[in-house]
Amino acid sequence: MQWQSFWDSYETSVHESTTLRNVQKFNYLKSLLHDEALKTVTGFALTHANYEKAISLLQERYGQSHVIRQKYMQALVDIPAPKYTISSMKNYYDEIEIHIRGLESLGQSEDTYGAFLVPIIMNKLPGEIRRNLARQYRSTDLQLNELRRGIFDELYIMDAGKTSEQLEHPTATAAFLTNTNYSNRNRGDITVGTIQHNAEEPDTVLHSQSTDRVLLKTAINPVSAEHEILDAKILFDEGAQRSFITEELAEKLKLKPTGTESVNLSGFGDNANSTKIRHLSTGLVYLITTEGKLPIRVLIVPEIAVPMRTYVRQAAKLTYLSGIELAHPVTADENFEISILIGADYFWSIVQNDIIRGEGPTAVQSKIGYLLSGTLHSHNSDTDGYKRA
């Protein structure tokens, strides 16, 4: 059932790429497969011809539309009956929607299977939900689209009915999150940066008299969810206790929330009284590394930070950094809009031992390439020496 969504994303991002060789594509493919699908191509050497054979074999095994349709229908029938709780009903509704969207992606109309599914879904609903639907539509003979909308409305009502007492004692998890707005307004050689909780609440203005630039550990690297793979702009911050993803990237990845978590968020300069409790959805994404897929549990937030500037292009010219693979590829674009923040919960699962130091930023080895951080001095030239730690 995951094949079509996976293939549509993979075909666009990797398979049809004109900049990747087939051997590189094969490497990406193997890193994204697991369980039975991975076993299907295990044993093929990483060669141009074998990549084409592997694709054909996977298409033959998983790409047959009539088999996929049968699997979706059976999955809809097999969804366990929900309990009359918000979490159970949400999970049930989400499962229904996932499988119906899968059928729609195969060109199947509700008209072809709706009459079969409605009584199955209706019979699994809690009695209170069935009574409310009958009251709303004045009938139990509903169309599938009416039933889906009715369940969605019931979830909205159930959620709105939660009292403040239910949220009075959330499970608190400390997390440090700052949004940094670099507004480069010329005041001589002063750079003004505003550290914010959000765009409406500026807290502290920092002034710097130096023309030196500071690099943070940033990267551009593929990440995947259940059905999609996309390049993400990543900030590594071991000062943050948790990892985050923006709603925009989560939506593009079609990331399915795995739950909700109550989190204490505090920013730079906050005191105990200004710490805020946020109720955030959680999800699971996979960072594509040289050693395979690394699962990362993330909290979904509207925004991590406003766009920042990076200076990787200038740093990459330093002699002591030549010849190493950077996690943040050199591009002409110096604007960097963070879509994932990886905190201390996964930082050391990715960072490795090799460190390269010089008169400038330090390079730290990781499973996705070397991460740069530190000061890029205004007098740095391409003749700087280096030492390796």
Coordinates of C-alpha atoms in Angstrom, one line a residue:
M1 CA 0.0 0.0 0.0
Q2 CA 3.0 2.3 0.5
W3 CA 4.5 1.7 -2.9
Q4 CA 2.7 4.2 -5.1
S5 CA 3.3 7.2 -2.8
F6 CA 6.9 6.1 -2.3
W7 CA 7.5 5.6 -6.0
D8 CA 6.0 9.0 -7.0
S9 CA 8.2 10.8 -4.6
Y10 CA 11.3 8.7 -5.3
E11 CA 10.9 9.0 -9.1
T12 CA 10.8 12.8 -8.9
S13 CA 13.5 13.3 -6.4
V14 CA 16.0 10.5 -7.3
H15 CA 15.1 8.2 -10.2
E16 CA 14.7 11.0 -12.8
S17 CA 17.6 13.1 -11.6
T18 CA 20.1 14.0 -14.3
T19 CA 22.9 14.8 -11.8
L20 CA 23.0 11.4 -10.1
R21 CA 24.7 8.3 -11.6
N22 CA 22.7 5.0 -11.4
V23 CA 25.1 3.7 -8.8
Q24 CA 24.3 6.7 -6.5
K25 CA 20.6 6.2 -7.2
F26 CA 20.9 2.5 -6.2
N27 CA 22.6 3.6 -2.9
Y28 CA 19.7 6.0 -2.2
L29 CA 17.2 3.3 -3.1
K30 CA 18.7 0.7 -0.7
S31 CA 18.8 3.2 2.1
L32 CA 15.1 3.9 1.7
L33 CA 13.9 0.3 1.6
H34 CA 13.3 -2.0 4.6
D35 CA 12.1 -5.4 5.5
E36 CA 10.7 -7.5 2.6
A37 CA 11.3 -4.7 0.0
L38 CA 15.0 -4.5 1.0
K39 CA 15.4 -8.3 0.8
T40 CA 14.0 -8.1 -2.8
V41 CA 17.1 -6.2 -4.0
T42 CA 19.6 -7.6 -1.5
G43 CA 22.4 -9.4 -3.4
F44 CA 22.5 -7.0 -6.4
A45 CA 25.9 -5.4 -6.7
L46 CA 25.9 -1.6 -7.0
T47 CA 26.1 -1.4 -10.7
H48 CA 24.4 0.6 -13.5
A49 CA 22.7 -2.5 -14.9
N50 CA 21.6 -3.9 -11.6
Y51 CA 19.9 -0.6 -10.6
E52 CA 17.6 -1.0 -13.6
K53 CA 17.0 -4.7 -12.7
A54 CA 16.2 -3.8 -9.1
I55 CA 13.6 -1.1 -10.2
S56 CA 11.9 -3.6 -12.5
L57 CA 11.7 -6.2 -9.8
L58 CA 10.2 -3.8 -7.3
Q59 CA 7.7 -2.5 -9.8
E60 CA 6.7 -6.1 -10.6
R61 CA 6.3 -7.1 -7.0
Y62 CA 4.7 -4.0 -5.5
G63 CA 3.3 -1.9 -8.4
Q64 CA 0.4 -4.0 -9.5
S65 CA -2.7 -1.7 -9.2
H66 CA -5.3 -4.5 -8.6
V67 CA -3.3 -6.0 -5.8
I68 CA -2.8 -2.6 -4.2
R69 CA -6.6 -1.9 -4.4
Q70 CA -7.4 -5.2 -2.7
K71 CA -4.9 -4.4 0.1
Y72 CA -6.4 -1.0 0.7
M73 CA -9.9 -2.4 0.9
Q74 CA -8.9 -5.2 3.3
A75 CA -7.1 -2.7 5.4
L76 CA -10.2 -0.6 5.7
V77 CA -12.2 -3.6 6.7
D78 CA -9.6 -4.6 9.3
I79 CA -9.3 -1.3 11.2
P80 CA -10.2 -2.1 14.8
A81 CA -13.3 -0.5 16.3
P82 CA -12.5 2.7 18.2
K83 CA -13.3 3.6 21.8
Y84 CA -15.3 6.7 22.6
T85 CA -12.3 8.8 23.4
I86 CA -10.7 11.6 21.4
S87 CA -7.4 9.8 20.8
S88 CA -9.0 6.5 19.7
M89 CA -11.5 8.3 17.4
K90 CA -8.8 10.4 15.9
N91 CA -6.7 7.3 15.1
Y92 CA -9.7 5.6 13.6
Y93 CA -10.6 8.6 11.4
D94 CA -6.9 9.0 10.3
E95 CA -6.7 5.3 9.3
I96 CA -9.8 5.6 7.2
E97 CA -8.6 8.7 5.5
I98 CA -5.2 7.3 4.7
H99 CA -6.6 4.2 3.0
I100 CA -9.3 6.2 1.1
R101 CA -6.7 8.6 -0.2
G102 CA -4.7 5.6 -1.3
L103 CA -7.6 4.4 -3.3
E104 CA -8.1 7.8 -4.8
S105 CA -4.5 7.9 -5.8
L106 CA -5.2 4.8 -7.9
G107 CA -8.1 6.5 -9.6
Q108 CA -10.8 4.7 -7.6
S109 CA -14.0 6.8 -7.0
E110 CA -16.0 6.6 -3.8
D111 CA -18.9 5.4 -6.0
T112 CA -17.2 2.1 -6.6
Y113 CA -16.7 1.1 -3.0
G114 CA -18.6 3.6 -0.8
A115 CA -21.8 1.5 -0.5
F116 CA -19.7 -1.5 0.7
L117 CA -17.7 0.5 3.3
V118 CA -20.4 2.6 4.9
P119 CA -22.2 -0.1 6.9
I120 CA -18.8 -1.6 8.0
I121 CA -17.5 1.8 9.3
M122 CA -20.9 2.7 10.9
N123 CA -21.2 -0.6 12.8
K124 CA -17.7 0.0 14.4
L125 CA -18.5 3.5 15.6
P126 CA -19.4 3.9 19.3
G127 CA -23.2 4.1 20.0
E128 CA -23.0 7.8 21.0
I129 CA -21.4 8.7 17.6
R130 CA -24.0 6.7 15.7
R131 CA -26.8 8.5 17.5
N132 CA -25.3 11.9 16.8
L133 CA -24.9 11.1 13.1
A134 CA -28.5 9.9 12.9
R135 CA -29.6 13.1 14.6
Q136 CA -27.5 15.3 12.3
Y137 CA -28.5 13.7 9.0
R138 CA -31.9 12.4 10.2
S139 CA -30.9 9.0 8.6
T140 CA -28.5 6.1 9.1
D141 CA -28.4 5.6 5.3
L142 CA -25.4 7.9 4.6
Q143 CA -23.1 8.3 1.6
L144 CA -19.4 7.7 2.4
N145 CA -18.5 11.4 2.0
E146 CA -21.3 12.3 4.5
L147 CA -20.1 9.7 7.0
R148 CA -16.5 11.0 6.7
R149 CA -17.6 14.5 7.2
G150 CA -19.9 13.5 10.1
I151 CA -17.0 11.7 12.0
F152 CA -14.7 14.8 11.4
D153 CA -17.4 17.1 12.9
E154 CA -17.8 14.8 15.9
L155 CA -14.1 14.9 16.5
Y156 CA -14.2 18.7 16.4
I157 CA -17.0 18.7 18.9
M158 CA -15.3 16.2 21.2
D159 CA -12.1 18.3 21.1
A160 CA -13.9 21.6 21.8
G161 CA -15.6 20.0 24.8
K162 CA -12.3 19.4 26.6
T163 CA -12.3 21.4 29.8
S164 CA -9.3 23.5 31.1
E165 CA -9.1 21.0 34.0
Q166 CA -8.0 18.3 31.5
L167 CA -5.0 20.5 30.5
E168 CA -4.1 21.6 34.0
H169 CA -1.4 19.0 34.7
P170 CA 0.3 18.2 31.4
T171 CA 3.4 16.1 31.1
A172 CA 6.1 18.8 31.1
T173 CA 9.2 18.3 29.0
A174 CA 11.9 21.0 29.1
A175 CA 12.8 22.3 25.7
F176 CA 14.9 25.4 24.7
L177 CA 13.7 27.0 21.5
T178 CA 14.8 30.4 20.1
N179 CA 13.8 32.1 16.9
T180 CA 16.6 34.4 15.6
N181 CA 15.7 37.2 13.3
Y182 CA 18.8 38.7 11.6
S183 CA 17.7 42.1 10.2
N184 CA 20.8 43.4 8.6
R185 CA 20.3 47.1 9.0
N186 CA 23.4 49.0 8.3
R187 CA 24.6 51.0 11.3
G188 CA 28.3 51.3 10.5
D189 CA 29.7 47.9 11.3
I190 CA 27.0 47.0 13.8
T191 CA 24.8 44.0 13.0
V192 CA 21.5 43.9 14.8
G193 CA 19.8 40.6 15.7
T194 CA 16.5 40.1 17.4
I195 CA 15.9 37.0 19.5
Q196 CA 12.2 36.2 19.6
H197 CA 9.7 33.7 20.8
N198 CA 7.7 34.6 17.7
A199 CA 7.5 37.4 15.2
E200 CA 5.2 39.5 17.5
E201 CA 7.2 39.3 20.7
P202 CA 10.8 40.7 20.5
D203 CA 12.7 40.2 23.7
T204 CA 16.3 41.2 23.4
V205 CA 18.4 43.1 20.9
L206 CA 22.0 42.0 20.5
H207 CA 24.7 44.3 19.2
S208 CA 28.0 43.2 17.7
Q209 CA 30.9 45.5 16.8
S210 CA 32.8 42.8 14.9
T211 CA 32.7 42.2 11.2
D212 CA 33.5 38.5 11.8
R213 CA 30.7 36.0 10.8
V214 CA 29.7 33.0 12.9
L215 CA 28.6 29.8 11.3
L216 CA 26.1 27.4 13.0
K217 CA 26.0 23.7 12.3
T218 CA 23.7 23.6 9.3
A219 CA 23.0 21.0 6.6
I220 CA 20.9 20.2 3.6
N221 CA 20.1 16.5 3.5
P222 CA 17.3 14.2 2.4
V223 CA 14.7 13.2 5.0
S224 CA 11.8 10.9 4.6
A225 CA 8.5 10.1 6.2
E226 CA 6.2 7.1 5.5
H227 CA 5.6 8.0 1.9
E228 CA 7.8 10.9 0.8
I229 CA 11.5 11.9 0.6
L230 CA 12.6 15.6 0.4
D231 CA 15.7 17.7 1.0
A232 CA 15.5 19.5 4.4
K233 CA 17.3 22.5 5.7
I234 CA 18.6 21.4 9.1
L235 CA 20.1 23.2 12.1
F236 CA 22.0 21.1 14.6
D237 CA 21.7 22.6 18.1
E238 CA 22.9 20.6 21.0
G239 CA 21.6 23.4 23.3
A240 CA 18.0 22.3 22.5
Q241 CA 16.7 19.3 24.3
R242 CA 14.3 18.2 21.7
S243 CA 14.1 18.1 17.9
F244 CA 11.5 20.0 15.8
I245 CA 10.0 20.1 12.3
T246 CA 8.0 22.9 10.7
E247 CA 4.4 22.4 9.8
E248 CA 5.3 23.3 6.1
L249 CA 7.8 20.4 5.8
A250 CA 5.6 18.0 7.7
E251 CA 2.8 18.7 5.3
K252 CA 5.1 18.2 2.2
L253 CA 6.3 14.9 3.7
K254 CA 2.7 13.9 4.4
L255 CA 3.9 13.2 7.9
K256 CA 1.3 11.4 10.0
P257 CA 1.2 12.7 13.6
T258 CA 1.9 9.9 16.1
G259 CA 0.5 11.7 19.1
T260 CA 0.4 14.9 21.1
E261 CA 2.8 16.1 23.7
S262 CA 2.6 18.9 26.3
V263 CA 5.9 20.8 26.3
N264 CA 7.4 23.6 28.3
L265 CA 9.0 26.0 25.8
S266 CA 11.4 28.8 27.0
G267 CA 13.5 31.2 25.1
F268 CA 16.5 33.3 25.6
G269 CA 16.1 35.6 28.6
D270 CA 13.0 33.8 29.9
N271 CA 12.3 33.4 33.6
A272 CA 10.2 30.7 35.3
N273 CA 7.1 32.9 35.0
S274 CA 7.4 33.4 31.2
T275 CA 7.8 29.7 30.3
K276 CA 4.9 28.6 28.1
I277 CA 3.2 25.3 27.8
R278 CA 2.5 24.3 24.2
H279 CA 0.5 21.2 23.1
L280 CA 2.4 20.0 20.1
S281 CA 1.8 17.1 17.7
T282 CA 4.6 14.6 17.4
G283 CA 5.9 12.6 14.3
L284 CA 8.6 10.3 13.1
V285 CA 10.9 11.2 10.3
Y286 CA 14.0 9.5 8.9
L287 CA 17.3 11.2 8.2
I288 CA 19.0 9.6 5.3
T289 CA 22.7 9.0 6.3
T290 CA 25.7 7.1 5.0
E291 CA 24.7 4.3 7.4
G292 CA 21.0 4.1 6.4
K293 CA 17.9 5.7 7.7
L294 CA 18.0 7.2 11.2
P295 CA 14.6 7.6 12.9
I296 CA 14.1 11.0 14.6
R297 CA 11.1 11.8 16.7
V298 CA 10.1 15.4 16.2
L299 CA 7.7 18.0 17.6
I300 CA 5.7 19.8 14.9
V301 CA 5.8 23.6 15.2
P302 CA 4.5 26.4 12.9
E303 CA 8.0 27.9 12.6
I304 CA 11.5 27.2 14.0
A305 CA 13.2 30.4 13.0
V306 CA 12.9 33.2 10.5
P307 CA 15.4 32.9 7.6
M308 CA 19.1 33.2 8.6
R309 CA 22.2 33.9 6.6
T310 CA 24.9 31.3 6.0
Y311 CA 28.5 31.7 4.9
V312 CA 29.4 28.1 3.8
R313 CA 30.4 29.3 0.3
Q314 CA 33.1 31.5 1.9
A315 CA 34.2 28.9 4.4
A316 CA 34.6 26.2 1.8
K317 CA 37.4 28.2 0.1
L318 CA 39.6 27.7 3.2
T319 CA 42.5 25.4 2.4
Y320 CA 42.3 23.3 5.6
L321 CA 38.7 22.5 4.7
S322 CA 39.4 21.5 1.0
G323 CA 38.6 17.9 0.0
I324 CA 36.0 17.2 2.7
E325 CA 32.4 16.5 2.1
L326 CA 30.3 19.2 3.7
A327 CA 26.9 18.5 5.2
H328 CA 25.8 21.9 3.9
P329 CA 26.6 21.9 0.2
V330 CA 28.0 25.1 -1.3
T331 CA 25.3 27.1 -3.1
A332 CA 24.9 30.6 -4.3
D333 CA 22.0 31.1 -1.9
E334 CA 23.1 32.4 1.5
N335 CA 19.5 32.6 2.9
F336 CA 18.7 29.6 5.0
E337 CA 15.2 28.8 6.2
I338 CA 15.4 26.1 8.8
S339 CA 12.8 23.3 8.4
I340 CA 14.2 20.8 10.9
L341 CA 16.1 21.5 14.2
I342 CA 18.0 18.5 15.6
G343 CA 18.5 18.8 19.3
A344 CA 20.6 17.1 21.9
D345 CA 18.2 14.1 21.8
Y346 CA 19.7 13.0 18.5
F347 CA 22.8 15.2 18.0
W348 CA 25.3 12.6 19.2
S349 CA 23.7 9.8 17.2
I350 CA 24.7 11.7 14.1
V351 CA 28.0 13.5 15.0
Q352 CA 31.2 11.4 14.8
N353 CA 34.7 11.6 16.1
D354 CA 36.8 13.4 13.5
I355 CA 37.4 17.1 14.0
I356 CA 39.3 19.5 11.8
R357 CA 40.4 22.8 13.3
G358 CA 42.0 25.8 11.6
E359 CA 42.1 29.6 11.9
G360 CA 38.4 29.8 11.3
P361 CA 35.3 27.5 11.7
T362 CA 35.8 24.0 13.0
A363 CA 34.6 21.0 10.9
V364 CA 33.0 18.1 12.8
Q365 CA 32.4 14.8 11.1
S366 CA 28.9 13.4 11.0
K367 CA 26.9 10.7 9.2
I368 CA 25.8 13.2 6.6
G369 CA 29.1 15.0 6.0
Y370 CA 31.2 17.6 7.9
L371 CA 29.3 20.2 10.0
L372 CA 30.9 23.6 10.2
S373 CA 30.6 26.0 13.2
G374 CA 32.6 28.8 14.6
T375 CA 33.9 32.2 13.6
L376 CA 34.7 33.0 10.0
H377 CA 37.2 35.8 10.6
S378 CA 37.3 38.7 8.2
H379 CA 41.0 38.1 7.5
N380 CA 40.5 34.4 6.7
S381 CA 42.3 33.6 3.4
D382 CA 42.7 30.4 1.4
T383 CA 46.2 29.9 2.9
D384 CA 45.1 29.1 6.4
G385 CA 46.8 26.1 8.0
Y386 CA 44.9 23.4 9.9
K387 CA 45.2 20.8 12.6
R388 CA 43.1 17.6 13.0
A389 CA 41.9 16.5 16.4

